[in-house]
PDB file of C-alpha atoms in Angstrom:
ATOM      1  CA  UNK U  21      58.172 -62.150 184.907  1.00 96.00           C
ATOM      2  CA  UNK U  22      56.769 -63.642 188.976  1.00 97.00           C
ATOM      3  CA  UNK U  23      53.507 -63.992 189.473  1.00 98.00           C
ATOM      4  CA  UNK U  24      51.917 -63.611 192.561  1.00 98.00           C
ATOM      5  CA  UNK U  25      48.282 -64.040 193.197  1.00 98.00           C
ATOM      6  CA  UNK U  26      46.679 -62.000 196.387  1.00 98.00           C
ATOM      7  CA  UNK U  27      42.912 -64.114 196.594  1.00 98.00           C
ATOM      8  CA  UNK U  28      41.874 -62.296 200.140  1.00 95.00           C
ATOM      9  CA  UNK U  29      40.186 -63.189 201.945  1.00 97.00           C
ATOM     10  CA  UNK U  30      37.062 -60.777 201.986  1.00 96.00           C
ATOM     11  CA  UNK U  31      36.570 -58.292 204.821  1.00 93.00           C
ATOM     12  CA  UNK U  32      40.110 -58.762 205.727  1.00 95.00           C
ATOM     13  CA  UNK U  33      41.747 -54.903 203.631  1.00 92.00           C
ATOM     14  CA  UNK U  34      42.118 -56.102 199.892  1.00 95.00           C
ATOM     15  CA  UNK U  35      40.232 -53.076 198.630  1.00 94.00           C
ATOM     16  CA  UNK U  36      42.850 -50.416 200.275  1.00 93.00           C
ATOM     17  CA  UNK U  37      45.583 -52.626 199.216  1.00 95.00           C
ATOM     18  CA  UNK U  38      44.035 -52.379 195.513  1.00 96.00           C
ATOM     19  CA  UNK U  39      43.610 -48.687 196.318  1.00 94.00           C
ATOM     20  CA  UNK U  40      47.267 -48.910 196.828  1.00 94.00           C
ATOM     21  CA  UNK U  41      48.462 -50.304 194.199  1.00 96.00           C
ATOM     22  CA  UNK U  42      46.622 -48.543 191.764  1.00 95.00           C
ATOM     23  CA  UNK U  43      47.198 -44.998 193.835  1.00 93.00           C
ATOM     24  CA  UNK U  44      50.965 -45.991 193.792  1.00 94.00           C
ATOM     25  CA  UNK U  45      50.778 -47.867 189.968  1.00 95.00           C
ATOM     26  CA  UNK U  46      53.533 -45.018 188.366  1.00 95.00           C
ATOM     27  CA  UNK U  47      55.969 -45.114 191.181  1.00 94.00           C
ATOM     28  CA  UNK U  48      54.467 -48.477 191.629  1.00 96.00           C
ATOM     29  CA  UNK U  49      56.127 -49.474 187.845  1.00 96.00           C
ATOM     30  CA  UNK U  50      59.539 -47.596 187.939  1.00 95.00           C
ATOM     31  CA  UNK U  51      60.569 -50.130 190.278  1.00 94.00           C
ATOM     32  CA  UNK U  52      59.240 -52.649 187.725  1.00 97.00           C
ATOM     33  CA  UNK U  53      55.804 -54.025 189.735  1.00 97.00           C
ATOM     34  CA  UNK U  54      52.903 -54.222 187.615  1.00 98.00           C
ATOM     35  CA  UNK U  55      49.391 -54.496 188.628  1.00 98.00           C
ATOM     36  CA  UNK U  56      45.460 -56.346 187.947  1.00 98.00           C
ATOM     37  CA  UNK U  57      42.394 -55.546 189.840  1.00 98.00           C
ATOM     38  CA  UNK U  58      39.234 -56.336 189.923  1.00 97.00           C
ATOM     39  CA  UNK U  59      39.228 -53.275 187.181  1.00 94.00           C
ATOM     40  CA  UNK U  60      40.842 -55.692 184.907  1.00 95.00           C
ATOM     41  CA  UNK U  61      40.389 -59.178 186.315  1.00 96.00           C
ATOM     42  CA  UNK U  62      36.325 -58.321 185.934  1.00 94.00           C
ATOM     43  CA  UNK U  63      36.180 -56.989 182.173  1.00 93.00           C
ATOM     44  CA  UNK U  64      36.146 -60.272 180.741  1.00 94.00           C
ATOM     45  CA  UNK U  65      39.513 -61.431 181.183  1.00 96.00           C
ATOM     46  CA  UNK U  66      38.918 -64.375 183.007  1.00 96.00           C
ATOM     47  CA  UNK U  67      35.270 -65.285 181.773  1.00 95.00           C
ATOM     48  CA  UNK U  68      35.206 -68.794 180.965  1.00 95.00           C
ATOM     49  CA  UNK U  69      37.567 -69.840 183.928  1.00 96.00           C
ATOM     50  CA  UNK U  70      34.764 -70.567 186.045  1.00 95.00           C
ATOM     51  CA  UNK U  71      32.211 -73.343 184.357  1.00 92.00           C
ATOM     52  CA  UNK U  72      28.490 -71.341 183.628  1.00 88.00           C
ATOM     53  CA  UNK U  73      25.621 -72.187 182.208  1.00 81.00           C
ATOM     54  CA  UNK U  74      25.197 -71.580 178.463  1.00 77.00           C
ATOM     55  CA  UNK U  75      29.733 -71.202 178.100  1.00 80.00           C
ATOM     56  CA  UNK U  76      30.987 -73.787 175.613  1.00 75.00           C
ATOM     57  CA  UNK U  77      33.583 -76.228 176.381  1.00 74.00           C
ATOM     58  CA  UNK U  78      35.843 -74.104 174.849  1.00 92.00           C
ATOM     59  CA  UNK U  79      35.461 -71.461 177.181  1.00 94.00           C
ATOM     60  CA  UNK U  80      38.380 -71.990 179.957  1.00 94.00           C
ATOM     61  CA  UNK U  81      40.843 -72.320 176.976  1.00 94.00           C
ATOM     62  CA  UNK U  82      40.053 -69.461 175.257  1.00 95.00           C
ATOM     63  CA  UNK U  83      40.285 -67.396 179.020  1.00 96.00           C
ATOM     64  CA  UNK U  84      44.058 -68.681 179.169  1.00 96.00           C
ATOM     65  CA  UNK U  85      44.995 -67.648 176.054  1.00 97.00           C
ATOM     66  CA  UNK U  86      43.633 -63.917 176.843  1.00 97.00           C
ATOM     67  CA  UNK U  87      45.323 -64.388 180.090  1.00 98.00           C
ATOM     68  CA  UNK U  88      48.673 -65.794 178.543  1.00 98.00           C
ATOM     69  CA  UNK U  89      48.331 -62.620 175.959  1.00 98.00           C
ATOM     70  CA  UNK U  90      48.028 -59.990 179.014  1.00 97.00           C
ATOM     71  CA  UNK U  91      50.771 -61.602 180.777  1.00 98.00           C
ATOM     72  CA  UNK U  92      53.258 -61.303 177.542  1.00 98.00           C
ATOM     73  CA  UNK U  93      52.487 -57.511 176.903  1.00 97.00           C
ATOM     74  CA  UNK U  94      53.363 -56.663 180.603  1.00 98.00           C
ATOM     75  CA  UNK U  95      56.235 -58.702 180.575  1.00 97.00           C
ATOM     76  CA  UNK U  96      57.200 -56.897 176.978  1.00 97.00           C
ATOM     77  CA  UNK U  97      56.545 -53.349 178.900  1.00 97.00           C
ATOM     78  CA  UNK U  98      58.900 -54.169 181.633  1.00 97.00           C
ATOM     79  CA  UNK U  99      56.890 -56.028 184.667  1.00 98.00           C
ATOM     80  CA  UNK U 100      58.992 -58.638 186.350  1.00 98.00           C
ATOM     81  CA  UNK U 101      56.719 -58.399 189.596  1.00 98.00           C
ATOM     82  CA  UNK U 102      53.369 -58.651 188.880  1.00 98.00           C
ATOM     83  CA  UNK U 103      50.293 -58.989 191.407  1.00 98.00           C
ATOM     84  CA  UNK U 104      46.840 -60.086 190.817  1.00 98.00           C
ATOM     85  CA  UNK U 105      44.978 -59.280 193.999  1.00 98.00           C
ATOM     86  CA  UNK U 106      41.254 -60.472 193.456  1.00 98.00           C
ATOM     87  CA  UNK U 107      39.236 -61.280 196.663  1.00 97.00           C
ATOM     88  CA  UNK U 108      36.696 -63.188 194.105  1.00 97.00           C
ATOM     89  CA  UNK U 109      38.297 -65.339 193.783  1.00 98.00           C
ATOM     90  CA  UNK U 110      38.162 -67.833 196.855  1.00 98.00           C
ATOM     91  CA  UNK U 111      34.354 -66.934 195.692  1.00 97.00           C
ATOM     92  CA  UNK U 112      31.703 -64.654 197.524  1.00 95.00           C
ATOM     93  CA  UNK U 113      30.637 -63.473 201.174  1.00 93.00           C
ATOM     94  CA  UNK U 114      27.031 -63.816 199.808  1.00 92.00           C
ATOM     95  CA  UNK U 115      28.253 -67.457 199.145  1.00 94.00           C
ATOM     96  CA  UNK U 116      29.993 -67.920 203.010  1.00 95.00           C
ATOM     97  CA  UNK U 117      26.471 -66.728 204.148  1.00 93.00           C
ATOM     98  CA  UNK U 118      24.771 -69.013 202.264  1.00 92.00           C
ATOM     99  CA  UNK U 119      26.299 -72.003 203.115  1.00 95.00           C
ATOM    100  CA  UNK U 120      27.472 -70.632 206.833  1.00 95.00           C
ATOM    101  CA  UNK U 121      31.901 -72.103 205.822  1.00 96.00           C
ATOM    102  CA  UNK U 122      34.501 -70.871 204.672  1.00 97.00           C
ATOM    103  CA  UNK U 123      34.613 -71.048 201.053  1.00 98.00           C
ATOM    104  CA  UNK U 124      34.220 -74.461 200.743  1.00 97.00           C
ATOM    105  CA  UNK U 125      34.791 -74.493 196.787  1.00 97.00           C
ATOM    106  CA  UNK U 126      37.631 -72.570 197.251  1.00 98.00           C
ATOM    107  CA  UNK U 127      40.259 -75.460 196.127  1.00 98.00           C
ATOM    108  CA  UNK U 128      38.292 -76.520 192.882  1.00 97.00           C
ATOM    109  CA  UNK U 129      38.027 -72.348 192.504  1.00 98.00           C
ATOM    110  CA  UNK U 130      41.890 -71.796 192.752  1.00 98.00           C
ATOM    111  CA  UNK U 131      42.624 -75.016 190.592  1.00 98.00           C
ATOM    112  CA  UNK U 132      40.767 -73.696 187.482  1.00 97.00           C
ATOM    113  CA  UNK U 133      42.608 -69.971 187.511  1.00 98.00           C
ATOM    114  CA  UNK U 134      45.893 -71.670 188.199  1.00 98.00           C
ATOM    115  CA  UNK U 135      44.653 -73.321 185.097  1.00 96.00           C
ATOM    116  CA  UNK U 136      44.182 -70.298 183.487  1.00 97.00           C
ATOM    117  CA  UNK U 137      47.425 -68.909 183.990  1.00 97.00           C
ATOM    118  CA  UNK U 138      48.636 -72.526 183.144  1.00 96.00           C
ATOM    119  CA  UNK U 139      50.487 -73.014 186.134  1.00 96.00           C
ATOM    120  CA  UNK U 140      53.009 -70.329 186.062  1.00 95.00           C
ATOM    121  CA  UNK U 141      51.773 -68.739 189.469  1.00 98.00           C
ATOM    122  CA  UNK U 142      54.865 -68.374 191.919  1.00 98.00           C
ATOM    123  CA  UNK U 143      52.868 -67.561 195.211  1.00 98.00           C
ATOM    124  CA  UNK U 144      49.647 -66.686 196.142  1.00 98.00           C
ATOM    125  CA  UNK U 145      48.998 -64.191 199.345  1.00 98.00           C
ATOM    126  CA  UNK U 146      45.876 -64.771 201.422  1.00 97.00           C
ATOM    127  CA  UNK U 147      45.306 -62.980 204.566  1.00 96.00           C
ATOM    128  CA  UNK U 148      43.152 -63.822 207.397  1.00 97.00           C
ATOM    129  CA  UNK U 149      41.335 -62.979 209.808  1.00 96.00           C
ATOM    130  CA  UNK U 150      40.115 -63.778 213.600  1.00 96.00           C
ATOM    131  CA  UNK U 151      37.046 -65.596 213.103  1.00 97.00           C
ATOM    132  CA  UNK U 152      34.694 -63.588 215.618  1.00 96.00           C
ATOM    133  CA  UNK U 153      35.936 -60.675 213.532  1.00 94.00           C
ATOM    134  CA  UNK U 154      35.543 -62.581 210.160  1.00 96.00           C
ATOM    135  CA  UNK U 155      31.987 -63.489 210.078  1.00 96.00           C
ATOM    136  CA  UNK U 156      30.751 -60.248 212.466  1.00 94.00           C
ATOM    137  CA  UNK U 157      32.110 -57.785 209.259  1.00 93.00           C
ATOM    138  CA  UNK U 158      30.308 -60.353 206.545  1.00 94.00           C
ATOM    139  CA  UNK U 159      27.170 -60.573 207.900  1.00 93.00           C
ATOM    140  CA  UNK U 160      27.284 -57.049 208.131  1.00 90.00           C
ATOM    141  CA  UNK U 161      28.454 -56.527 204.782  1.00 90.00           C
ATOM    142  CA  UNK U 162      26.162 -58.763 203.600  1.00 89.00           C
ATOM    143  CA  UNK U 163      23.190 -56.881 205.471  1.00 87.00           C
ATOM    144  CA  UNK U 164      24.332 -53.454 204.025  1.00 85.00           C
ATOM    145  CA  UNK U 165      24.267 -54.892 200.755  1.00 82.00           C
ATOM    146  CA  UNK U 166      20.980 -56.112 200.985  1.00 84.00           C
ATOM    147  CA  UNK U 167      20.635 -59.642 202.705  1.00 82.00           C
ATOM    148  CA  UNK U 168      18.494 -60.950 205.306  1.00 84.00           C
ATOM    149  CA  UNK U 169      19.683 -60.481 208.829  1.00 87.00           C
ATOM    150  CA  UNK U 170      20.297 -64.477 210.107  1.00 89.00           C
ATOM    151  CA  UNK U 171      18.646 -65.729 212.480  1.00 90.00           C
ATOM    152  CA  UNK U 172      20.052 -66.888 216.241  1.00 90.00           C
ATOM    153  CA  UNK U 173      19.908 -70.212 215.151  1.00 93.00           C
ATOM    154  CA  UNK U 174      21.987 -69.477 211.930  1.00 93.00           C
ATOM    155  CA  UNK U 175      24.660 -67.971 213.534  1.00 94.00           C
ATOM    156  CA  UNK U 176      25.240 -70.618 216.185  1.00 94.00           C
ATOM    157  CA  UNK U 177      25.417 -72.940 213.333  1.00 95.00           C
ATOM    158  CA  UNK U 178      27.942 -70.484 211.827  1.00 96.00           C
ATOM    159  CA  UNK U 179      29.535 -69.514 215.335  1.00 96.00           C
ATOM    160  CA  UNK U 180      29.520 -73.946 215.533  1.00 95.00           C
ATOM    161  CA  UNK U 181      31.018 -75.181 212.053  1.00 96.00           C
ATOM    162  CA  UNK U 182      33.861 -76.942 211.961  1.00 96.00           C
ATOM    163  CA  UNK U 183      35.495 -75.573 208.506  1.00 98.00           C
ATOM    164  CA  UNK U 184      38.616 -73.034 209.306  1.00 98.00           C
ATOM    165  CA  UNK U 185      40.796 -71.029 208.054  1.00 98.00           C
ATOM    166  CA  UNK U 186      43.259 -74.369 208.489  1.00 98.00           C
ATOM    167  CA  UNK U 187      40.968 -76.308 206.102  1.00 98.00           C
ATOM    168  CA  UNK U 188      41.153 -73.113 203.667  1.00 98.00           C
ATOM    169  CA  UNK U 189      45.081 -73.180 203.918  1.00 98.00           C
ATOM    170  CA  UNK U 190      45.249 -76.709 203.052  1.00 98.00           C
ATOM    171  CA  UNK U 191      42.759 -76.199 199.984  1.00 98.00           C
ATOM    172  CA  UNK U 192      44.870 -73.462 198.750  1.00 98.00           C
ATOM    173  CA  UNK U 193      47.838 -75.681 199.148  1.00 98.00           C
ATOM    174  CA  UNK U 194      46.172 -78.454 196.965  1.00 98.00           C
ATOM    175  CA  UNK U 195      44.742 -76.464 194.454  1.00 98.00           C
ATOM    176  CA  UNK U 196      48.504 -74.638 194.099  1.00 98.00           C
ATOM    177  CA  UNK U 197      51.129 -77.165 194.727  1.00 97.00           C
ATOM    178  CA  UNK U 198      54.018 -75.433 193.115  1.00 96.00           C
ATOM    179  CA  UNK U 199      53.500 -71.900 194.522  1.00 98.00           C
ATOM    180  CA  UNK U 200      54.655 -70.936 197.402  1.00 98.00           C
ATOM    181  CA  UNK U 201      51.485 -69.652 199.940  1.00 98.00           C
ATOM    182  CA  UNK U 202      51.677 -66.967 202.229  1.00 97.00           C
ATOM    183  CA  UNK U 203      49.651 -66.323 204.951  1.00 98.00           C
ATOM    184  CA  UNK U 204      49.090 -62.742 206.726  1.00 96.00           C
ATOM    185  CA  UNK U 205      46.889 -62.179 209.695  1.00 96.00           C
ATOM    186  CA  UNK U 206      45.196 -59.174 208.930  1.00 94.00           C
ATOM    187  CA  UNK U 207      45.334 -58.447 212.325  1.00 92.00           C
ATOM    188  CA  UNK U 208      49.384 -57.407 211.906  1.00 91.00           C
ATOM    189  CA  UNK U 209      48.646 -55.399 208.639  1.00 90.00           C
ATOM    190  CA  UNK U 210      45.079 -53.669 209.637  1.00 87.00           C
ATOM    191  CA  UNK U 211      45.449 -49.689 208.210  1.00 83.00           C
ATOM    192  CA  UNK U 212      49.344 -50.893 206.787  1.00 88.00           C
ATOM    193  CA  UNK U 213      48.710 -51.041 203.400  1.00 91.00           C
ATOM    194  CA  UNK U 214      51.768 -50.169 202.303  1.00 91.00           C
ATOM    195  CA  UNK U 215      53.246 -52.739 204.647  1.00 90.00           C
ATOM    196  CA  UNK U 216      50.840 -55.437 203.381  1.00 93.00           C
ATOM    197  CA  UNK U 217      51.791 -54.964 199.597  1.00 94.00           C
ATOM    198  CA  UNK U 218      55.418 -55.153 200.244  1.00 93.00           C
ATOM    199  CA  UNK U 219      55.055 -58.424 201.772  1.00 94.00           C
ATOM    200  CA  UNK U 220      52.590 -59.443 198.733  1.00 96.00           C
ATOM    201  CA  UNK U 221      55.389 -58.373 196.333  1.00 95.00           C
ATOM    202  CA  UNK U 222      58.633 -58.392 198.156  1.00 91.00           C
ATOM    203  CA  UNK U 223      60.557 -55.403 197.302  1.00 87.00           C
ATOM    204  CA  UNK U 224      60.545 -51.635 198.548  1.00 90.00           C
ATOM    205  CA  UNK U 225      57.160 -49.647 197.730  1.00 92.00           C
ATOM    206  CA  UNK U 226      56.266 -46.678 198.513  1.00 91.00           C
ATOM    207  CA  UNK U 227      54.756 -45.213 202.177  1.00 86.00           C
ATOM    208  CA  UNK U 228      51.436 -44.331 201.813  1.00 76.00           C
ATOM    209  CA  UNK U 229      49.960 -41.494 203.498  1.00 62.00           C
ATOM    210  CA  UNK U 230      46.355 -41.779 202.752  1.00 56.00           C
ATOM    211  CA  UNK U 231      45.748 -44.384 205.288  1.00 63.00           C
ATOM    212  CA  UNK U 232      42.431 -45.582 203.733  1.00 65.00           C
ATOM    213  CA  UNK U 233      40.312 -47.797 205.226  1.00 67.00           C
ATOM    214  CA  UNK U 234      37.552 -48.351 202.468  1.00 74.00           C
ATOM    215  CA  UNK U 235      34.745 -50.797 201.943  1.00 70.00           C
ATOM    216  CA  UNK U 236      34.288 -51.328 206.013  1.00 73.00           C
ATOM    217  CA  UNK U 237      31.438 -53.151 208.046  1.00 78.00           C
ATOM    218  CA  UNK U 238      28.472 -50.346 208.783  1.00 78.00           C
ATOM    219  CA  UNK U 239      28.666 -50.284 212.128  1.00 82.00           C
ATOM    220  CA  UNK U 240      25.724 -51.471 214.828  1.00 82.00           C
ATOM    221  CA  UNK U 241      23.378 -47.778 214.090  1.00 81.00           C
ATOM    222  CA  UNK U 242      24.236 -47.884 210.563  1.00 80.00           C
ATOM    223  CA  UNK U 243      23.144 -51.559 210.525  1.00 82.00           C
ATOM    224  CA  UNK U 244      20.035 -50.949 212.422  1.00 84.00           C
ATOM    225  CA  UNK U 245      18.920 -47.823 210.555  1.00 82.00           C
ATOM    226  CA  UNK U 246      19.359 -49.918 207.407  1.00 80.00           C
ATOM    227  CA  UNK U 247      16.945 -52.676 208.696  1.00 81.00           C
ATOM    228  CA  UNK U 248      14.246 -50.186 209.344  1.00 84.00           C
ATOM    229  CA  UNK U 249      14.138 -49.050 205.982  1.00 82.00           C
ATOM    230  CA  UNK U 250      13.579 -52.071 204.287  1.00 83.00           C
ATOM    231  CA  UNK U 251      11.115 -52.671 206.736  1.00 82.00           C
ATOM    232  CA  UNK U 252      13.008 -55.943 208.294  1.00 82.00           C
ATOM    233  CA  UNK U 253      12.847 -57.064 211.896  1.00 80.00           C
ATOM    234  CA  UNK U 254      16.161 -54.569 213.531  1.00 78.00           C
ATOM    235  CA  UNK U 255      15.457 -55.987 217.173  1.00 78.00           C
ATOM    236  CA  UNK U 256      18.976 -57.834 217.204  1.00 82.00           C
ATOM    237  CA  UNK U 257      21.209 -55.111 216.331  1.00 83.00           C
ATOM    238  CA  UNK U 258      20.926 -51.538 219.058  1.00 77.00           C
ATOM    239  CA  UNK U 259      21.071 -48.283 217.897  1.00 73.00           C
ATOM    240  CA  UNK U 260      25.197 -47.542 218.951  1.00 73.00           C
ATOM    241  CA  UNK U 261      27.936 -45.843 216.806  1.00 69.00           C
ATOM    242  CA  UNK U 262      30.058 -49.373 217.215  1.00 79.00           C
ATOM    243  CA  UNK U 263      31.263 -52.417 216.279  1.00 81.00           C
ATOM    244  CA  UNK U 264      27.733 -54.935 216.238  1.00 84.00           C
ATOM    245  CA  UNK U 265      28.632 -58.185 216.915  1.00 89.00           C
ATOM    246  CA  UNK U 266      25.665 -60.719 216.350  1.00 92.00           C
ATOM    247  CA  UNK U 267      27.426 -63.610 218.297  1.00 94.00           C
ATOM    248  CA  UNK U 268      27.066 -64.589 222.361  1.00 93.00           C
ATOM    249  CA  UNK U 269      30.452 -64.250 224.184  1.00 94.00           C
ATOM    250  CA  UNK U 270      30.565 -68.338 224.258  1.00 95.00           C
ATOM    251  CA  UNK U 271      30.245 -68.414 220.560  1.00 95.00           C
ATOM    252  CA  UNK U 272      33.320 -65.283 220.240  1.00 96.00           C
ATOM    253  CA  UNK U 273      35.277 -67.078 222.940  1.00 96.00           C
ATOM    254  CA  UNK U 274      35.128 -70.649 220.572  1.00 96.00           C
ATOM    255  CA  UNK U 275      35.857 -68.907 217.529  1.00 97.00           C
ATOM    256  CA  UNK U 276      38.783 -66.862 218.810  1.00 97.00           C
ATOM    257  CA  UNK U 277      40.171 -70.004 220.339  1.00 97.00           C
ATOM    258  CA  UNK U 278      39.607 -72.416 217.035  1.00 97.00           C
ATOM    259  CA  UNK U 279      41.980 -69.125 215.109  1.00 97.00           C
ATOM    260  CA  UNK U 280      44.559 -69.465 217.972  1.00 97.00           C
ATOM    261  CA  UNK U 281      44.394 -73.648 216.732  1.00 97.00           C
ATOM    262  CA  UNK U 282      44.716 -71.820 213.610  1.00 97.00           C
ATOM    263  CA  UNK U 283      47.589 -69.231 214.447  1.00 97.00           C
ATOM    264  CA  UNK U 284      49.837 -72.178 216.111  1.00 97.00           C
ATOM    265  CA  UNK U 285      49.686 -74.833 213.220  1.00 97.00           C
ATOM    266  CA  UNK U 286      51.381 -72.296 211.044  1.00 97.00           C
ATOM    267  CA  UNK U 287      53.542 -71.169 213.241  1.00 96.00           C
ATOM    268  CA  UNK U 288      54.304 -74.528 213.612  1.00 97.00           C
ATOM    269  CA  UNK U 289      55.038 -75.037 210.036  1.00 97.00           C
ATOM    270  CA  UNK U 290      51.959 -75.233 208.852  1.00 98.00           C
ATOM    271  CA  UNK U 291      52.353 -78.948 207.586  1.00 97.00           C
ATOM    272  CA  UNK U 292      54.857 -77.350 204.681  1.00 97.00           C
ATOM    273  CA  UNK U 293      51.482 -76.396 203.015  1.00 98.00           C
ATOM    274  CA  UNK U 294      52.156 -72.819 204.236  1.00 98.00           C
ATOM    275  CA  UNK U 295      54.135 -69.694 205.778  1.00 97.00           C
ATOM    276  CA  UNK U 296      52.746 -67.622 208.300  1.00 96.00           C
ATOM    277  CA  UNK U 297      53.921 -63.866 208.247  1.00 94.00           C
ATOM    278  CA  UNK U 298      53.937 -62.712 211.600  1.00 86.00           C
ATOM    279  CA  UNK U 299      56.332 -59.503 211.905  1.00 80.00           C
ATOM    280  CA  UNK U 300      56.577 -56.086 209.366  1.00 79.00           C
ATOM    281  CA  UNK U 301      60.064 -54.813 207.457  1.00 76.00           C
ATOM    282  CA  UNK U 302      59.564 -51.556 208.269  1.00 74.00           C
ATOM    283  CA  UNK U 303      62.141 -50.822 206.176  1.00 74.00           C
ATOM    284  CA  UNK U 304      60.108 -51.669 203.021  1.00 77.00           C
ATOM    285  CA  UNK U 305      58.341 -48.806 202.827  1.00 75.00           C
ATOM    286  CA  UNK U 306      60.716 -46.453 203.023  1.00 58.00           C
ATOM    287  CA  UNK U 307      63.147 -47.834 200.235  1.00 47.00           C
ATOM    288  CA  UNK U 308      61.713 -45.724 198.090  1.00 43.00           C
ATOM    289  CA  UNK U 309      61.204 -42.496 199.274  1.00 39.00           C
ATOM    290  CA  UNK U 310      62.730 -39.368 198.506  1.00 37.00           C
ATOM    291  CA  UNK U 311      65.789 -38.856 201.288  1.00 35.00           C
ATOM    292  CA  UNK U 312      63.798 -35.510 202.446  1.00 34.00           C
ATOM    293  CA  UNK U 313      60.698 -37.870 203.821  1.00 33.00           C
ATOM    294  CA  UNK U 314      62.984 -40.705 205.617  1.00 36.00           C
ATOM    295  CA  UNK U 315      62.807 -38.486 208.853  1.00 37.00           C
ATOM    296  CA  UNK U 316      58.622 -38.582 209.315  1.00 35.00           C
ATOM    297  CA  UNK U 317      58.157 -41.924 209.981  1.00 38.00           C
ATOM    298  CA  UNK U 318      57.271 -40.359 213.998  1.00 38.00           C
ATOM    299  CA  UNK U 319      54.473 -38.753 212.829  1.00 39.00           C
ATOM    300  CA  UNK U 320      53.507 -41.507 210.573  1.00 38.00           C
ATOM    301  CA  UNK U 321      53.448 -43.683 213.506  1.00 37.00           C
ATOM    302  CA  UNK U 322      51.186 -40.965 215.429  1.00 35.00           C
ATOM    303  CA  UNK U 323      48.675 -41.319 212.734  1.00 36.00           C
ATOM    304  CA  UNK U 324      48.896 -44.866 212.339  1.00 34.00           C
ATOM    305  CA  UNK U 325      47.444 -45.129 216.433  1.00 31.00           C
ATOM    306  CA  UNK U 326      44.716 -42.785 215.595  1.00 33.00           C
ATOM    307  CA  UNK U 327      43.687 -46.004 212.823  1.00 36.00           C
ATOM    308  CA  UNK U 328      40.226 -46.939 214.653  1.00 38.00           C
ATOM    309  CA  UNK U 329      39.171 -50.198 215.392  1.00 39.00           C
ATOM    310  CA  UNK U 330      38.646 -52.878 212.488  1.00 42.00           C
ATOM    311  CA  UNK U 331      35.470 -53.607 211.561  1.00 47.00           C
TER     312      UNK U 331
END
């Protein structure tokens, strides 16, 4: 059985992918594709993998035993490809905002998960996003969840930090040296969750007519209202119905340039550490459709063009 870890990052369509996999579980199961999402992984399956106060020395060993039993059960049920998708494997948005860095402990965290799977992970899939858009979405999401709005000084520190996706990918590669590392730009898969699923599982998948875009960050007007309701200063957030950008133009330009450098590095081969998926194969999301539906692609394309700009 092939085991694939989809580790995020946050704010790159992970919730939409997970909803798609659950929604199409029966049809994917007929294709031999199984799925573990947060509803499976966060109910004790991974408990003990990451060290926590109060847990004994054998917690990680017991977690590995639970995972092995679940993998065996999946194989017995006919699963040939298992996709495990949980963005918290990398860390958390809260940790990123607290440190002002992209997943600073992703290497140690992922290495423990790889050990929990007894090294039997064939591929690790990771999505990346332009740094100015990632941090804007992460900050808006964090504030929407009750976090304080970062000060201008703090936002400048985040924009000027030197850690980029290249560093994160290098850490992931070190943590999973025997696994293929595949990197997918969010800009390629935004609003096309079925295509993202096809890339992850390397299999034809059902076309998704829902085109859901879940767990979006609040826009500027929503953030302004949230801050006012909490009694916080909302002076930095305009009351407009559009995506909020917490960075000045110079900071955004610098972050976009860093992201472009990361993309050039990936296109050039990433020093053999990872592969970049730049284009999607549309046949992957038509393969399992009933014959009578296969001529509806034009309508779907129009629907895709109506998707709002990613936040």
